[in-house]
């Protein structure tokens, strides 16, 4: 007898479950996606004990009839795909038909579902609902039931029969944080839908439908967050390249060539003053599906290059829409990774759109906001270990590696706003990665089937009251409370208008008033009092000029009267050899002068003496950190901007240097001409505004 056996379905499902569901948030993700695929306009979710004890999701989607309800729990049963060709253009969030059987194999599930009545009343078909109970993959009961249209799924005792998995679950508050982050993402992607998330004791998210994403951001994160973000929108036609063509024998010669369509981008990005220590506040959606993608992460980081420090990350909410055949979503079990057919096109489109938006908006930083906003001073609200996406490789590993620091980090951060409208987060803090401080009960998983049955049935009793925090229970709660919605709309519009006004576009018309300690320029404008750091301002001016000159090979060099000798260690010589050519194109003339010494004969105009020496040491040091990459592989753009930044820094006007009014005016005018007058190439702010409004407010005039 052979050795090979076909695995029983139950075992196969548990293995699949390992890929699809690894924690409560991934269950919520699959169920939420199903609800959205079912066309739901309202989804409410209740979780208990961080989702270990219970996850219950109710939608008003198209529901299922009895046959479909039973089929839904079969492996690879899906209504969303028919043929392999359909895989080329997936327009739904789900398509594998694996989620429900996987979840049902590791939990106890009750499904209650009822389809919509037939559209033609003449068909005299009785619409009945179905109630289905499954535990560990076995169907226990199927009954008809009178139910409203839509679907409710209750998933209780997750991993009750797979103790190894259960062991890997983290603290309830951590799991709840993951669930919250996930629901937050989908709520952001669908402002037109109603989302609710509640734990046993709190209303966590309550977001009635609104007209625009900006309003949804305000609804969920509050005023402070919205006022730190700027909108971006762009569109580009797609080329034919990469589109799947039908084979020649299937092609219809009569049919005109298909329009490859276009790619649209919309969303929000943070002003340079807002900096995060990790990527957790960058959200990317492709056709409303939340994904993690290195290519697009790179494009975003590129857009912010030399605007924020290389070690910081912005906050970005990016929604990309493209024809489904442009993106392959069938590459990851949890569907969180995708592959683009036209990678570089998409990468450059994202980078350039964001960069252009940053250049056009030239957002001005307020003085007080800048005080709180250095990345070092404001840790990300979500501990780095918490990936907003469940099922991402590395997410749980990182958490497991240092649970201590995770809990501490959580304790540091502000509680997620339980009543989103009231308390706004402190300036400089961005509760993007929502997290909840939750009264942690112990995990008392109900082991026996009867006890479980009672517990879950209780949840289905009509009129179950949902204990909520206190009297402040959200003004948002009421559906369609028009007052609330009008309020959201008008506040959002006001914040957006303030944002648009806070720009550095008027920099050129500022009047320099004086110099503060020979280091900062004070200038007045219609919008208030400006304080400008003279060194970084000049640095930005020089940086952009050097890059421009380098681009057209027009760098101005000056001969040194005496060659300057620089001693280098052997590793520094190696690095120097690697970057010598680029240095030369930037105006340097350097020759070896013995085995450990270089003779610098010419340098870019404005760079002299000790500063010249420091600049060279700095660039060699930084390039050395790139560790042994060959020049071809080394990112030439990085090297170029590194050299430009270093030359700029070492030849710019220093602090403690007296400037006469003419020179101050010149500097402001030059700064006004730059693309990014907001921050120096290393990411420090250049000009800060004490707004007229703040000044009036501080003097109690308004
Ligand atoms: P997939 O989403 O990949 O198709 P699932 O296992 O998640 O696979 O779901 C199986 C099928 O069950 C779906 O294709 C859909 O037809 C049906 N289904 C699941 N959830 C819902 C829901 N909330 N409302 C209506 N139909 C649903
Ligand atoms: Mg699904």
XYZ file of C-alpha atoms and ligand atoms in Angstrom:
730
model
C 0.000 0.000 0.000
C 1.295 3.414 -0.910
C 2.200 6.090 1.593
C 0.212 8.919 0.187
C -3.256 9.755 1.529
C -5.692 12.467 0.586
C -6.266 14.618 3.652
C -9.771 14.649 5.034
C -11.573 17.919 4.264
C -11.570 18.983 7.871
C -7.768 18.773 8.051
C -7.333 20.457 4.676
C -9.568 23.297 5.859
C -7.580 23.737 9.034
C -4.421 23.984 6.989
C -6.025 26.589 4.749
C -7.213 28.376 7.867
C -3.589 28.689 8.904
C -3.030 30.822 5.834
C -6.219 32.818 5.856
C -7.000 33.345 9.514
C -4.268 33.733 12.047
C -5.988 36.073 14.478
C -9.348 37.731 15.098
C -8.547 40.636 12.805
C -8.080 38.322 9.856
C -11.502 36.791 10.521
C -12.964 40.283 10.617
C -11.169 41.089 7.376
C -12.636 38.109 5.524
C -16.148 38.677 6.870
C -16.072 42.393 6.228
C -14.897 41.771 2.680
C -17.748 39.325 2.182
C -20.239 41.905 3.394
C -18.856 44.537 1.061
C -18.858 42.065 -1.829
C -22.507 41.390 -1.005
C -23.225 45.058 -1.646
C -23.877 45.947 1.975
C -24.410 49.592 2.846
C -24.299 49.067 6.546
C -21.997 46.763 8.451
C -21.876 46.463 12.206
C -19.394 44.416 14.113
C -19.281 43.393 17.725
C -16.228 41.758 19.232
C -15.815 40.273 22.666
C -12.524 39.568 24.361
C -10.610 41.035 21.459
C -12.497 38.742 19.122
C -11.372 35.485 20.711
C -14.671 34.900 22.381
C -16.950 36.356 19.755
C -16.962 38.224 16.485
C -20.389 39.063 15.171
C -20.880 40.900 11.931
C -24.210 41.983 10.513
C -24.745 43.368 7.052
C -27.644 44.442 4.861
C -26.184 42.894 1.717
C -27.870 40.587 -0.759
C -27.878 37.603 1.597
C -28.040 33.945 0.592
C -30.750 31.376 0.041
C -30.643 28.070 1.873
C -28.660 26.221 -0.797
C -26.042 28.920 -1.032
C -25.783 29.169 2.728
C -24.871 25.500 2.872
C -22.552 25.684 -0.115
C -20.730 28.706 1.240
C -18.987 26.501 3.791
C -17.682 24.057 1.194
C -14.073 24.437 0.184
C -13.565 26.549 -2.957
C -17.215 27.453 -3.099
C -17.554 30.982 -4.376
C -20.071 33.044 -6.266
C -17.380 35.430 -7.459
C -15.455 33.406 -10.033
C -16.510 30.938 -12.673
C -13.540 30.338 -14.943
C -9.804 30.757 -14.771
C -10.158 33.745 -17.103
C -12.134 35.529 -14.416
C -8.968 35.507 -12.335
C -7.502 38.023 -14.764
C -9.945 40.688 -13.782
C -11.132 40.300 -10.234
C -13.473 43.052 -9.191
C -14.530 41.604 -5.843
C -12.556 41.540 -2.612
C -12.923 37.778 -2.229
C -12.590 35.089 -4.882
C -10.932 32.033 -3.361
C -13.931 30.530 -1.636
C -11.746 29.586 1.293
C -12.599 31.981 4.053
C -15.871 30.574 5.363
C -14.802 26.879 5.408
C -11.481 27.883 6.971
C -13.120 29.943 9.686
C -15.756 27.293 10.334
C -13.057 24.671 10.776
C -11.433 26.499 13.682
C -14.402 28.098 15.429
C -18.079 27.725 16.225
C -20.160 29.615 13.725
C -23.768 30.675 13.402
C -24.876 32.028 10.071
C -28.183 33.819 9.723
C -28.959 34.991 6.250
C -31.883 36.014 4.135
C -31.867 37.023 0.472
C -33.678 40.007 -0.940
C -37.245 39.400 -2.140
C -37.444 38.680 -5.884
C -37.518 41.864 -7.937
C -40.586 40.738 -9.902
C -43.492 40.471 -7.521
C -45.262 38.124 -9.945
C -42.890 35.340 -8.981
C -44.629 33.923 -6.048
C -41.581 32.741 -4.269
C -41.552 32.734 -0.525
C -38.423 34.360 0.829
C -37.201 32.566 3.872
C -34.141 33.082 5.923
C -31.746 30.356 6.961
C -30.047 29.734 10.262
C -27.046 27.469 10.229
C -24.871 26.282 13.080
C -21.449 24.837 12.482
C -18.760 23.879 14.950
C -15.268 22.779 13.989
C -16.407 22.367 10.394
C -19.440 20.151 11.211
C -22.945 21.311 10.461
C -25.021 20.954 13.626
C -28.331 22.531 12.619
C -29.965 24.070 9.579
C -33.313 25.778 10.097
C -35.605 28.159 8.313
C -35.945 31.421 10.161
C -37.736 34.702 9.772
C -34.944 37.189 9.284
C -34.395 40.619 7.805
C -32.577 40.846 4.498
C -28.825 40.465 4.838
C -26.392 38.291 6.683
C -25.204 37.910 10.236
C -22.234 35.738 11.037
C -21.227 34.982 14.587
C -17.834 33.395 15.076
C -17.285 32.231 18.615
C -14.360 30.613 20.383
C -11.843 31.141 17.677
C -9.237 28.348 17.574
C -11.118 26.358 20.232
C -9.932 23.162 18.544
C -6.465 24.330 17.532
C -4.706 25.147 20.821
C -1.392 25.774 19.071
C -2.912 28.728 17.231
C -4.751 30.002 20.238
C -1.461 30.242 22.080
C -0.179 32.779 19.591
C -2.963 35.242 20.210
C -1.827 38.352 22.034
C -3.481 40.346 24.755
C -7.112 41.190 24.153
C -6.286 44.854 23.779
C -3.732 44.045 21.099
C -6.146 41.895 19.142
C -8.808 44.539 19.488
C -6.361 47.123 18.203
C -5.788 45.031 15.103
C -9.503 44.626 14.553
C -10.019 48.349 15.003
C -7.249 49.219 12.561
C -8.797 46.920 10.032
C -12.321 48.252 10.307
C -10.875 51.757 10.204
C -9.218 51.007 6.880
C -12.346 49.734 5.267
C -14.361 52.599 6.685
C -11.901 54.995 5.062
C -12.182 53.232 1.725
C -15.991 53.461 1.792
C -17.127 56.795 3.188
C -20.534 56.230 1.596
C -21.227 53.220 3.826
C -22.154 52.960 7.466
C -19.647 51.184 9.718
C -19.948 50.319 13.354
C -17.574 48.537 15.635
C -18.251 47.881 19.283
C -16.716 45.792 22.011
C -18.784 44.465 24.871
C -18.259 47.689 26.735
C -17.491 50.386 24.178
C -18.607 51.864 20.932
C -15.324 52.034 19.080
C -16.215 53.200 15.611
C -19.495 54.686 14.609
C -19.427 56.185 11.169
C -22.670 56.981 9.377
C -22.368 57.564 5.634
C -20.761 60.816 4.516
C -20.126 62.353 1.137
C -16.342 62.529 1.015
C -13.209 60.825 2.328
C -12.168 64.031 4.090
C -15.368 63.906 6.113
C -14.724 60.283 6.977
C -11.229 61.149 8.177
C -12.682 63.836 10.381
C -15.370 61.445 11.592
C -12.898 58.785 12.621
C -9.734 60.624 13.566
C -10.934 64.089 14.463
C -9.997 67.623 13.597
C -6.319 67.592 14.443
C -5.557 64.770 12.076
C -7.534 66.226 9.237
C -5.760 69.534 9.640
C -2.403 67.865 9.141
C -3.343 66.256 5.869
C -3.560 67.636 2.362
C -5.533 66.253 -0.540
C -4.027 64.804 -3.695
C -5.726 63.688 -6.896
C -4.315 62.714 -10.272
C -5.089 60.621 -13.289
C -3.011 59.106 -16.058
C -3.992 57.108 -19.122
C -2.677 53.562 -19.168
C -0.692 52.262 -22.055
C -1.465 49.029 -23.753
C 1.673 47.335 -22.471
C 1.033 44.499 -20.092
C -2.617 44.063 -20.849
C -3.586 40.455 -21.357
C -4.511 39.868 -24.983
C -6.800 37.064 -26.030
C -4.957 34.513 -28.213
C -5.126 35.314 -31.965
C -7.749 32.647 -32.741
C -10.073 34.177 -30.164
C -9.614 37.711 -31.415
C -12.391 39.323 -33.334
C -10.867 41.329 -36.215
C -13.965 43.506 -36.335
C -13.716 44.522 -32.747
C -11.915 47.810 -32.177
C -8.848 47.730 -29.947
C -9.802 47.881 -26.311
C -9.233 51.110 -24.474
C -6.604 50.331 -21.845
C -8.355 52.747 -19.505
C -6.670 54.961 -16.989
C -5.314 54.972 -13.498
C -6.644 57.368 -10.900
C -5.135 58.358 -7.637
C -6.764 60.213 -4.803
C -6.146 60.525 -1.126
C -4.309 62.467 1.517
C -0.712 63.058 2.479
C 0.849 64.706 5.478
C 2.615 68.018 5.610
C 6.369 67.652 6.006
C 6.154 68.766 9.616
C 4.346 65.580 10.533
C 6.808 62.745 10.716
C 6.372 59.179 11.839
C 8.978 56.706 12.957
C 7.571 53.837 10.918
C 5.426 53.060 7.932
C 2.350 52.164 9.913
C 0.563 55.332 8.961
C 0.844 54.737 5.245
C -2.304 53.143 3.905
C -2.560 51.999 0.322
C -5.770 50.852 -1.316
C -5.974 49.394 -4.779
C -9.529 49.377 -6.051
C -10.646 49.775 -2.438
C -8.671 46.754 -1.280
C -6.135 47.496 1.420
C -2.722 46.191 0.519
C 0.908 46.262 1.574
C 3.226 46.885 -1.283
C 6.940 47.581 -1.283
C 6.907 49.166 -4.694
C 4.365 51.804 -3.706
C 5.976 52.292 -0.287
C 9.143 53.091 -2.174
C 7.343 55.504 -4.468
C 5.944 57.341 -1.448
C 9.301 57.530 0.306
C 10.797 58.842 -2.927
C 8.186 61.570 -3.121
C 9.249 62.779 0.314
C 12.972 62.461 -0.365
C 14.823 65.511 0.943
C 11.601 66.896 2.305
C 11.497 64.827 5.469
C 14.483 63.048 7.026
C 15.333 59.670 5.497
C 14.567 57.975 8.795
C 11.034 59.371 9.017
C 7.842 58.431 7.272
C 4.842 60.483 6.296
C 1.184 59.753 6.874
C -0.394 58.824 3.568
C -3.803 57.531 2.590
C -3.659 56.539 -1.027
C -6.549 55.243 -3.090
C -5.589 53.923 -6.495
C -8.213 52.906 -8.988
C -7.284 50.977 -12.108
C -8.871 48.418 -14.413
C -8.845 45.076 -12.566
C -6.766 43.435 -15.275
C -3.871 45.741 -14.386
C -3.398 44.173 -10.998
C -3.075 40.559 -9.959
C -4.539 40.086 -6.496
C -4.126 36.338 -6.541
C -0.635 36.234 -5.081
C -1.189 36.025 -1.326
C -3.604 33.900 0.718
C -4.798 36.899 2.683
C -4.934 38.970 -0.530
C -2.824 41.702 1.061
C -0.160 41.657 -1.622
C -0.629 42.335 -5.286
C 1.393 42.329 -8.460
C 1.093 45.105 -10.985
C 1.381 44.504 -14.675
C 3.057 47.853 -15.236
C 5.203 48.274 -12.186
C 7.357 51.212 -13.134
C 4.481 53.142 -14.640
C 2.527 52.843 -11.410
C 5.547 53.559 -9.224
C 6.409 56.732 -11.091
C 2.817 57.872 -11.278
C 2.460 57.654 -7.504
C 5.827 59.277 -6.819
C 5.300 62.130 -9.261
C 1.702 62.830 -8.262
C 2.630 63.102 -4.600
C 5.726 65.115 -5.300
C 3.813 67.538 -7.511
C 1.123 67.895 -4.890
C 3.749 68.700 -2.262
C 5.380 71.281 -4.523
C 2.088 72.946 -5.359
C 0.700 73.030 -1.863
C 3.924 74.229 -0.223
C 2.260 73.720 3.127
C 3.304 76.127 5.838
C 4.057 74.820 9.278
C 2.602 76.505 12.313
C 5.031 77.338 15.083
C 3.194 75.456 17.786
C 2.576 72.369 15.665
C 6.272 72.251 14.801
C 7.141 72.150 18.485
C 5.542 68.744 18.813
C 6.180 67.320 15.476
C 9.660 65.918 15.243
C 9.523 62.210 14.651
C 11.712 61.582 17.635
C 9.392 63.471 19.921
C 6.255 61.804 18.743
C 6.366 58.042 18.525
C 3.921 56.470 16.197
C 0.675 55.908 17.936
C 0.744 52.286 17.052
C 3.711 50.305 18.246
C 5.820 49.413 15.215
C 5.208 45.758 15.849
C 1.537 46.131 15.145
C 1.032 45.867 11.488
C -2.292 47.263 10.418
C -2.726 44.215 8.267
C -3.322 40.849 9.752
C -1.663 37.939 8.091
C 1.274 40.001 6.966
C 4.558 38.210 7.144
C 6.570 39.544 10.022
C 3.723 41.213 11.811
C 3.239 38.653 14.498
C 6.917 37.789 14.626
C 7.728 41.310 15.593
C 5.055 41.310 18.234
C 6.217 38.045 19.660
C 9.785 39.146 19.811
C 9.132 41.861 22.309
C 5.746 41.778 23.914
C 6.991 43.929 26.783
C 7.848 46.905 24.682
C 4.622 46.466 22.808
C 2.513 46.754 25.907
C 4.556 49.705 27.100
C 4.248 51.435 23.813
C 0.541 50.949 24.002
C 0.387 52.383 27.457
C 2.181 55.478 26.185
C -0.192 56.183 23.442
C -3.448 57.960 23.769
C -6.546 55.888 23.968
C -8.402 55.543 20.758
C -11.212 57.995 20.715
C -14.184 56.087 21.871
C -16.471 58.927 21.049
C -14.776 60.170 17.936
C -16.242 63.625 17.866
C -15.463 64.894 21.271
C -11.883 64.894 22.439
C -9.506 65.744 19.660
C -6.065 64.215 19.892
C -3.215 66.307 21.230
C -1.287 68.219 18.571
C 1.415 66.198 16.905
C -0.272 62.967 17.657
C -2.027 61.118 14.978
C -4.265 58.339 16.088
C -4.033 56.763 12.704
C -3.365 53.339 13.939
C -6.301 53.323 16.167
C -5.800 51.518 19.371
C -8.000 50.999 22.288
C -7.376 50.853 25.941
C -9.699 48.193 26.876
C -10.650 46.667 30.152
C -8.903 43.367 29.695
C -10.790 40.450 31.034
C -9.181 37.064 30.992
C -9.869 34.797 28.119
C -12.507 32.523 29.445
C -13.208 30.552 26.381
C -16.338 28.549 26.670
C -15.273 24.987 26.209
C -18.512 23.068 26.137
C -20.761 23.165 23.129
C -23.961 23.743 25.122
C -22.554 26.600 27.089
C -21.377 28.082 23.866
C -24.737 27.560 22.255
C -26.415 29.485 25.051
C -23.889 32.240 24.944
C -24.190 32.774 21.234
C -27.936 32.333 21.052
C -28.260 35.053 23.626
C -26.616 37.369 21.186
C -29.222 36.710 18.614
C -32.105 37.574 20.898
C -33.838 40.580 19.522
C -33.335 43.810 21.344
C -30.107 42.829 23.004
C -28.870 45.900 24.660
C -25.414 46.971 23.877
C -23.801 48.507 26.917
C -22.107 51.683 25.953
C -19.595 53.848 27.701
C -21.752 56.452 29.373
C -24.194 59.223 28.730
C -21.874 60.748 26.176
C -22.782 57.857 23.986
C -22.091 59.079 20.640
C -24.070 61.724 19.029
C -23.022 59.815 15.960
C -24.916 56.736 16.894
C -28.265 57.727 15.559
C -28.575 56.858 11.929
C -28.897 59.757 9.590
C -28.896 62.365 12.314
C -28.828 65.179 9.806
C -27.541 67.710 12.306
C -24.504 65.603 12.948
C -23.835 64.998 9.282
C -24.187 68.675 8.411
C -21.793 69.424 11.223
C -19.242 66.930 9.895
C -19.537 68.410 6.432
C -19.148 72.024 7.488
C -16.291 71.430 9.926
C -14.473 69.388 7.316
C -14.914 72.136 4.749
C -13.648 74.761 7.190
C -10.537 72.745 8.043
C -9.852 72.204 4.368
C -10.138 75.915 3.655
C -7.713 76.743 6.470
C -5.315 74.172 5.065
C -5.400 75.618 1.614
C -4.669 79.082 3.022
C -1.663 77.928 5.030
C 0.868 77.910 2.242
C 4.334 79.203 1.646
C 3.363 80.594 -1.720
C 3.540 84.169 -0.446
C 7.039 83.813 0.886
C 8.365 86.208 -1.746
C 6.166 89.039 -0.521
C 7.192 88.855 3.121
C 8.874 91.889 4.672
C 11.956 91.064 6.704
C 11.745 92.975 9.992
C 14.840 91.972 11.884
C 17.259 89.247 12.717
C 16.976 87.342 15.954
C 20.381 86.590 17.500
C 21.918 86.798 14.070
C 20.372 83.404 13.286
C 16.684 83.744 12.520
C 14.946 86.159 10.216
C 11.715 87.680 11.467
C 9.365 88.662 8.693
C 5.829 89.942 8.538
C 3.138 88.995 6.089
C -0.614 89.230 5.834
C -0.973 85.831 7.421
C 1.111 86.599 10.486
C 4.644 86.614 11.802
C 7.199 84.374 10.178
C 10.375 83.047 11.718
C 12.870 81.756 9.202
C 15.974 79.764 9.969
C 18.588 81.496 7.804
C 20.947 78.526 7.569
C 18.425 75.917 6.461
C 16.704 78.431 4.190
C 19.939 79.042 2.331
C 20.679 75.326 2.408
C 17.413 74.600 0.583
C 18.144 77.312 -1.997
C 21.629 75.941 -2.661
C 20.500 72.312 -2.655
C 17.992 72.831 -5.432
C 20.438 74.967 -7.415
C 23.177 72.336 -7.164
C 20.831 69.593 -8.342
C 19.677 71.771 -11.236
C 23.202 72.691 -12.282
C 24.305 69.087 -12.002
C 21.413 68.014 -14.192
C 22.611 70.215 -17.039
C 26.293 69.661 -16.205
C 26.777 73.345 -15.420
C 28.337 73.164 -11.989
C 30.534 76.129 -11.182
C 33.890 75.133 -9.801
C 36.677 77.196 -8.346
C 40.384 76.362 -8.330
C 41.947 76.362 -4.918
C 45.018 78.568 -4.570
C 46.787 75.693 -2.891
C 45.639 72.089 -3.304
C 44.110 70.839 -0.099
C 45.470 67.541 1.192
C 43.037 65.137 2.834
C 44.153 61.984 4.623
C 41.903 58.962 4.333
C 41.817 55.536 5.910
C 41.903 52.544 3.563
C 38.124 51.926 3.672
C 37.540 55.592 3.003
C 39.781 55.366 -0.050
C 37.650 52.496 -1.314
C 34.459 54.472 -0.838
C 36.027 57.520 -2.421
C 36.966 55.538 -5.531
C 33.348 54.531 -5.846
C 31.940 58.040 -5.733
C 34.839 59.933 -7.352
C 33.166 60.321 -10.714
C 29.997 61.821 -9.271
C 32.071 64.191 -7.138
C 33.892 65.348 -10.206
C 30.636 66.125 -11.950
C 29.722 68.207 -8.938
C 32.713 70.459 -9.376
C 35.482 68.642 -7.552
C 38.903 67.983 -8.937
C 40.642 65.471 -6.752
C 43.780 63.452 -7.384
C 45.459 60.728 -5.375
C 48.531 62.038 -3.609
C 50.203 58.960 -2.227
C 48.412 55.852 -0.932
C 46.458 57.513 1.909
C 46.135 61.062 0.725
C 44.039 62.980 -1.739
C 44.827 66.356 -3.207
C 41.744 68.518 -3.770
C 42.562 71.036 -6.512
C 39.134 72.455 -7.254
C 35.778 72.486 -5.482
C 32.255 73.813 -6.056
C 31.994 77.577 -5.691
C 31.305 78.629 -2.125
C 32.820 75.594 -0.440
C 36.130 76.300 1.230
C 38.637 75.354 3.884
C 37.502 73.341 6.850
C 33.939 73.137 5.503
C 35.203 71.534 2.314
C 37.082 68.939 4.311
C 34.055 68.244 6.503
C 31.795 67.933 3.504
C 34.026 65.309 1.877
C 34.322 63.347 5.104
C 30.544 63.435 5.509
C 29.750 62.176 2.020
C 32.347 59.402 2.278
C 30.984 58.402 5.658
C 27.392 58.288 4.420
C 28.276 56.451 1.239
C 30.350 53.977 3.235
C 27.214 53.059 5.128
C 25.718 51.844 1.841
C 28.095 48.892 2.286
C 29.919 47.525 -0.678
C 27.321 47.950 -3.384
C 28.822 48.376 -6.778
C 28.351 51.801 -8.341
C 25.969 50.403 -10.928
C 23.626 49.082 -8.282
C 23.970 52.065 -6.084
C 21.096 54.382 -6.429
C 22.633 57.272 -8.329
C 19.814 59.598 -7.366
C 20.526 58.948 -3.711
C 24.189 59.709 -4.180
C 23.461 62.853 -6.138
C 21.103 64.289 -3.612
C 23.420 63.275 -0.799
C 26.294 65.171 -2.377
C 24.082 68.155 -3.155
C 22.730 68.213 0.399
C 26.190 68.038 1.851
C 27.647 70.767 -0.349
C 24.589 72.928 0.389
C 24.866 72.398 4.112
C 28.555 73.249 4.222
C 28.411 76.317 2.034
C 25.175 77.856 3.332
C 25.062 80.985 5.487
C 25.711 79.927 9.056
C 23.749 80.791 12.139
C 25.325 83.609 14.174
C 25.953 85.568 11.001
C 24.713 89.109 10.710
C 22.625 89.772 7.585
C 21.683 93.179 6.270
C 18.074 93.803 5.120
C 19.000 93.483 1.452
C 20.492 90.073 2.000
C 17.517 88.946 4.070
C 15.153 90.027 1.363
C 17.243 88.253 -1.255
C 17.195 85.052 0.780
C 13.408 85.120 1.165
C 12.957 85.744 -2.550
C 15.258 82.878 -3.452
C 13.551 80.608 -0.964
C 10.202 81.484 -2.478
C 11.450 80.188 -5.816
C 12.332 76.725 -4.519
C 10.096 73.696 -4.948
C 10.121 72.740 -1.285
C 10.555 75.820 0.869
C 8.968 73.845 3.681
C 12.001 71.923 4.843
C 15.727 71.607 4.361
C 17.151 68.610 2.492
C 17.548 66.806 5.806
C 13.937 67.397 6.700
C 14.162 70.229 9.215
C 11.555 72.993 8.974
C 12.670 76.241 7.367
C 9.928 78.751 8.010
C 7.368 78.706 10.776
C 4.297 80.839 11.029
C 2.744 82.467 14.056
C -0.579 82.898 12.380
C -2.458 86.150 12.769
C -5.300 84.119 14.179
C -3.129 82.489 16.839
C -1.652 85.851 17.749
C -5.097 87.380 18.171
C -6.205 84.370 20.134
C -3.201 84.483 22.429
C -3.898 88.149 23.179
C -7.541 87.292 23.851
C -8.746 89.428 21.005
C -10.873 86.681 19.524
P -15.170 34.167 -1.364
O -15.455 35.449 -0.676
O -13.738 34.054 -1.761
O -16.108 33.871 -2.482
P -15.944 32.964 1.136
O -15.625 31.650 1.738
O -15.520 34.172 1.878
O -15.339 32.979 -0.320
O -17.504 33.049 0.887
C -18.126 32.047 0.106
C -19.377 32.568 -0.565
O -20.374 32.805 0.401
C -19.209 33.876 -1.275
O -18.736 33.703 -2.596
C -20.605 34.490 -1.235
O -21.367 34.027 -2.318
C -21.193 33.890 0.031
N -21.167 34.873 1.133
C -20.263 34.936 2.119
N -20.525 35.944 2.962
C -21.640 36.553 2.494
C -22.428 37.673 2.922
N -22.095 38.383 4.010
N -23.506 38.004 2.185
C -23.834 37.303 1.083
N -23.149 36.245 0.630
C -22.059 35.864 1.315
Mg -14.683 36.009 1.145
